[in-house]
Coordinates of C-alpha atoms and ligand atoms in Angstrom, one line a residue:
M1 CA 132.3 76.7 89.7
Q2 CA 129.5 79.1 88.2
L3 CA 128.0 81.7 89.8
I4 CA 124.2 81.5 89.3
D5 CA 123.1 85.5 88.4
G6 CA 119.8 86.3 89.6
N7 CA 120.2 89.8 89.1
Q8 CA 120.8 89.1 85.1
T9 CA 118.4 86.3 84.4
A10 CA 115.5 88.5 86.2
K11 CA 116.7 91.6 84.2
D12 CA 115.9 89.5 81.0
I13 CA 112.7 87.9 82.3
K14 CA 111.6 91.7 83.3
A15 CA 112.4 92.8 79.5
E16 CA 110.2 89.7 78.2
I17 CA 107.3 90.9 80.4
K18 CA 107.6 94.3 79.3
Q19 CA 107.3 93.5 75.9
Q20 CA 104.5 91.3 76.5
V21 CA 102.7 94.4 78.3
E22 CA 103.2 96.4 75.4
G23 CA 102.0 93.7 73.1
I24 CA 98.7 93.9 75.3
I25 CA 98.2 97.6 75.5
A26 CA 99.0 97.9 71.4
R27 CA 96.3 95.2 70.8
G28 CA 93.6 97.8 73.0
G29 CA 94.0 95.4 76.4
K30 CA 94.0 96.1 79.7
Q31 CA 97.0 97.2 81.8
P32 CA 97.9 94.3 84.3
H33 CA 97.0 95.8 87.5
L34 CA 99.2 94.2 90.5
A35 CA 97.3 95.4 94.4
A36 CA 99.4 94.9 97.8
I37 CA 97.9 95.4 101.1
L38 CA 100.2 96.4 103.9
V39 CA 99.6 96.6 107.5
G40 CA 101.8 98.4 109.8
H41 CA 105.4 99.7 109.1
D42 CA 108.0 97.0 109.7
G43 CA 111.1 97.8 107.8
G44 CA 111.4 94.9 106.1
S45 CA 107.7 94.6 105.3
E46 CA 107.9 98.0 104.0
S47 CA 110.9 97.8 101.9
Y48 CA 109.5 94.5 100.1
V49 CA 106.3 96.2 99.3
A50 CA 108.1 98.9 98.0
Y51 CA 110.1 96.9 95.6
K52 CA 106.9 95.2 94.6
I53 CA 105.6 98.4 93.3
K54 CA 108.7 99.9 91.5
D55 CA 109.0 96.6 90.0
C56 CA 105.2 97.1 88.6
E57 CA 106.5 100.1 87.1
A58 CA 109.2 98.8 85.4
V59 CA 107.8 96.3 83.5
G60 CA 104.3 98.6 82.5
F61 CA 101.9 97.3 85.2
K62 CA 99.2 99.6 87.2
S63 CA 99.9 99.1 90.7
S64 CA 98.0 100.1 93.8
L65 CA 99.2 100.3 97.6
I66 CA 96.4 100.1 100.4
R67 CA 97.8 100.6 103.6
F68 CA 96.1 100.2 107.1
E69 CA 97.5 100.7 110.7
D70 CA 98.7 97.9 113.0
D71 CA 95.3 98.2 114.8
V72 CA 93.0 97.2 112.1
T73 CA 90.4 94.8 112.8
E74 CA 90.0 91.4 111.0
T75 CA 86.6 92.9 109.3
E76 CA 88.2 96.0 108.1
L77 CA 90.7 93.6 106.2
L78 CA 88.1 91.3 104.9
A79 CA 86.2 94.0 103.8
K80 CA 89.2 95.0 101.8
I81 CA 89.7 91.8 100.7
E82 CA 85.9 91.3 99.3
E83 CA 86.2 94.3 97.4
L84 CA 89.8 93.7 95.5
N85 CA 87.8 90.3 94.8
N86 CA 85.2 92.0 93.0
D87 CA 87.1 94.9 91.3
D88 CA 87.3 94.0 87.9
D89 CA 90.1 96.3 87.2
V90 CA 92.5 94.4 89.6
D91 CA 94.1 91.3 88.2
G92 CA 96.2 90.0 91.2
F93 CA 96.8 90.9 95.0
I94 CA 98.8 90.2 97.6
V95 CA 98.5 90.6 101.6
Q96 CA 101.8 91.2 103.2
L97 CA 103.3 88.9 105.6
P98 CA 103.3 89.0 108.2
L99 CA 100.3 90.8 109.8
P100 CA 99.6 92.0 113.5
R101 CA 99.5 89.0 116.0
H102 CA 95.3 89.5 116.6
I103 CA 94.8 89.0 112.7
P104 CA 94.4 85.6 112.0
E105 CA 96.7 85.0 108.7
N106 CA 95.3 81.9 107.6
N107 CA 91.3 83.8 107.6
I108 CA 93.0 86.2 105.3
L109 CA 94.8 84.3 103.0
E110 CA 91.6 82.2 102.6
A111 CA 89.4 85.1 101.7
I112 CA 91.5 85.9 98.8
N113 CA 89.9 84.9 95.2
Y114 CA 92.1 81.9 94.7
K115 CA 92.2 83.5 91.0
K116 CA 93.8 86.8 91.7
D117 CA 96.1 84.6 94.5
V118 CA 99.2 85.7 92.9
D119 CA 101.2 84.7 96.2
G120 CA 100.2 81.6 95.6
F121 CA 99.1 81.1 99.4
H122 CA 95.6 80.7 98.8
P123 CA 94.9 76.7 100.0
V124 CA 93.5 75.9 96.4
N125 CA 96.6 77.3 94.2
V126 CA 98.5 75.2 97.0
G127 CA 96.7 72.1 96.3
R128 CA 96.6 72.6 92.9
M129 CA 100.3 73.0 92.7
V130 CA 100.6 69.4 94.7
I131 CA 98.7 67.3 92.2
G132 CA 100.3 69.3 89.0
L133 CA 97.4 71.1 87.7
P134 CA 98.0 74.9 86.7
A135 CA 98.3 77.0 89.5
F136 CA 99.9 80.3 90.9
V137 CA 103.0 78.9 92.5
S138 CA 104.8 81.1 95.3
A139 CA 107.3 83.3 94.3
T140 CA 110.4 82.0 95.8
P141 CA 110.1 78.2 94.5
Y142 CA 108.9 79.4 91.1
G143 CA 112.1 82.0 90.5
I144 CA 114.4 78.8 91.8
V145 CA 112.5 76.5 89.2
E146 CA 113.0 79.2 86.6
L147 CA 116.8 79.8 87.5
I148 CA 117.5 76.0 87.4
K149 CA 115.8 75.5 83.9
R150 CA 117.6 78.9 82.5
Y151 CA 121.0 77.8 83.4
G152 CA 120.5 74.4 81.6
I153 CA 121.0 72.4 85.1
E154 CA 120.1 68.9 84.8
T155 CA 117.5 67.7 87.4
S156 CA 116.3 64.5 86.2
G157 CA 117.5 61.8 88.9
K158 CA 119.4 63.5 91.2
N159 CA 119.4 63.6 94.8
C160 CA 118.1 67.1 95.9
V161 CA 117.9 68.1 99.6
V162 CA 115.7 70.9 100.5
V163 CA 116.8 72.0 103.7
G164 CA 113.5 73.9 105.4
R165 CA 110.1 73.2 105.5
S166 CA 108.1 76.4 105.4
Q167 CA 104.5 76.8 103.8
I168 CA 106.0 79.4 101.3
V169 CA 109.7 77.7 100.3
G170 CA 110.6 74.5 101.3
R171 CA 107.4 72.7 101.1
P172 CA 106.5 73.9 97.7
M173 CA 110.1 73.3 96.4
S174 CA 110.4 70.1 97.5
V175 CA 107.0 69.3 95.7
L176 CA 108.0 71.0 92.6
M177 CA 111.5 69.2 92.7
S178 CA 109.9 65.8 92.5
Q179 CA 107.6 66.6 90.1
K180 CA 107.5 65.0 86.3
E181 CA 109.1 68.3 85.0
M182 CA 112.0 68.0 87.3
N183 CA 112.2 64.6 88.5
A184 CA 114.9 64.8 91.5
T185 CA 114.5 62.6 94.3
V186 CA 114.1 64.7 97.0
T187 CA 114.8 64.7 100.9
V188 CA 113.3 67.7 103.1
A189 CA 115.3 68.1 106.0
H190 CA 114.1 70.1 109.2
S191 CA 115.2 70.9 112.6
R192 CA 114.8 67.4 113.9
T193 CA 116.3 65.8 110.7
K194 CA 119.2 63.5 112.5
N195 CA 122.6 63.7 110.6
L196 CA 122.2 66.8 108.7
K197 CA 125.4 67.0 107.6
E198 CA 125.6 63.6 105.8
V199 CA 122.1 64.2 104.3
C200 CA 123.2 67.6 103.0
A201 CA 126.6 66.3 102.0
N202 CA 124.6 63.5 99.7
A203 CA 123.1 66.4 97.5
D204 CA 123.5 66.8 94.4
I205 CA 121.2 69.5 94.1
L206 CA 121.2 71.5 97.8
I207 CA 118.6 73.9 98.3
C208 CA 119.2 75.7 101.2
A209 CA 116.0 77.6 103.2
L210 CA 116.3 77.3 106.8
G211 CA 116.9 81.5 107.8
S212 CA 120.2 80.6 109.7
P213 CA 122.9 82.6 108.2
E214 CA 126.1 80.9 107.3
F215 CA 124.6 77.6 108.8
I216 CA 125.4 75.4 105.9
K217 CA 129.4 74.7 105.7
A218 CA 131.9 73.2 103.4
N219 CA 131.8 69.8 104.9
M220 CA 128.0 69.5 104.5
V221 CA 128.6 69.9 100.6
K222 CA 129.3 67.4 98.0
E223 CA 131.8 68.4 95.5
G224 CA 130.5 69.5 92.4
A225 CA 126.9 69.9 93.9
V226 CA 124.2 72.8 92.9
V227 CA 124.1 75.2 95.8
I228 CA 120.6 77.1 96.0
D229 CA 120.9 79.8 99.0
V230 CA 117.3 81.0 99.6
G231 CA 118.5 82.7 102.9
T232 CA 118.4 86.3 103.4
T233 CA 119.0 87.4 107.2
R234 CA 119.6 90.8 107.9
V235 CA 122.6 91.0 110.1
P236 CA 124.0 94.7 111.5
S237 CA 126.8 96.4 109.3
Q238 CA 128.6 99.6 109.7
E239 CA 129.7 99.4 106.2
T240 CA 125.9 100.0 104.5
K241 CA 123.8 103.1 104.5
S242 CA 121.1 100.9 105.6
G243 CA 122.7 99.7 108.9
F244 CA 122.4 96.0 107.8
R245 CA 123.4 93.6 105.0
L246 CA 122.1 90.1 104.2
K247 CA 123.7 86.9 104.8
G248 CA 122.6 83.9 102.8
D249 CA 122.2 80.2 104.6
V250 CA 125.3 79.2 103.4
L251 CA 128.9 80.0 104.4
F252 CA 129.8 81.0 100.9
D253 CA 133.9 81.6 100.2
E254 CA 133.8 78.4 101.6
V255 CA 131.6 76.6 99.9
A256 CA 131.6 78.2 96.6
P257 CA 134.9 76.6 95.4
K258 CA 133.1 73.2 95.8
C259 CA 130.2 73.5 94.0
S260 CA 129.4 73.3 90.4
Y261 CA 127.1 76.0 90.6
I262 CA 125.8 78.8 93.7
T263 CA 123.5 81.3 94.1
P264 CA 125.0 84.5 95.7
V265 CA 123.2 86.4 98.5
P266 CA 122.1 89.4 97.4
G267 CA 121.8 88.9 93.8
G268 CA 120.6 85.1 93.6
V269 CA 117.5 84.1 95.1
G270 CA 116.3 87.4 95.8
P271 CA 115.6 89.1 92.5
M272 CA 113.9 85.9 91.1
T273 CA 111.5 86.2 93.7
R274 CA 110.2 89.4 92.9
V275 CA 110.4 88.9 89.4
S276 CA 108.2 85.4 89.9
L277 CA 105.5 87.8 91.1
L278 CA 105.6 89.8 88.1
Q279 CA 105.3 86.7 86.2
N280 CA 102.1 85.4 88.3
T281 CA 100.4 88.8 87.6
L282 CA 100.7 88.4 84.0
L283 CA 99.3 84.8 84.3
A284 CA 96.6 86.6 86.5
A285 CA 96.1 89.5 83.9
T286 CA 96.3 87.0 80.3
K287 CA 94.0 84.4 82.3
E288 CA 96.7 81.8 81.6
I289 CA 95.8 80.2 84.7
Y290 CA 92.4 80.7 85.3
S291 CA 89.7 81.6 83.1
Ligands
GUN1 N1 106.0 88.0 103.5 C1 107.7 87.7 102.9 N2 107.3 86.9 101.9 C2 106.5 87.2 101.4 C3 105.6 87.2 100.0 O1 106.3 86.5 99.1 N3 104.8 87.5 100.1 C4 103.8 88.2 101.0 N4 102.8 88.3 100.9 N5 104.6 88.3 102.2 C5 105.9 87.6 102.4

């Protein structure tokens, strides 16, 4: 069993990005700039955005944080998005989700200029990704593909089961795995799937993105499988300073001995999600996807 080290891989990629940024600056180019809109004070969102800002600093990007209170109106948010769309210094920006219930999320995501949509949530980016055109791909699936490639894991002709069909992880993940580059035979399993245990146990590559801590047990995993755990549920813990710890979707201690490769939680997919946003921001700054 080999542990897939997301921390180390993300560190390697960050060093590569930093080097590219230094090159851009040395050639007299503009410092890449990521902006983030954060609404309210949700603990998870606060810490995710803080990490994003810290990551920008680490690779030499400029970052801007724009905050609104929970009672912000849709009109106010749309006005800020329009401003960022038209700000030539901002290469890419994100609106941290979830938004308060009175704001229709789709209206907000669709207002972002897709050329600056480094989260890859805009329908133009999702659509282009599905038909195999260059696009911003959402961070978690992008990071998982990068891990699979960098570990030299064979995907061609393999049975890949994706558990979960969310718009930002399961669905795009299933599309990427079935495309020409990866060539896997993909099954998308979800809450209505019958015989989930048997479906999972047939997977050569099992990607778990259901958000249910330790749901995937050893009897659901084939001997020698590659297991990618996307789960990051916060469970209360007295052993940590923060008062919680992250649990994956996989019962790690029981499943790991059966795997050829497995990602731990934390330290597997999470760091790769963070680094993917940096990769997308660099692609936006260098205009490699859209001119
Ligand atoms: N909320 C949870 N994950 C994400 C993400 O990748 N991007 C944004 N904007 N919000 C999120």
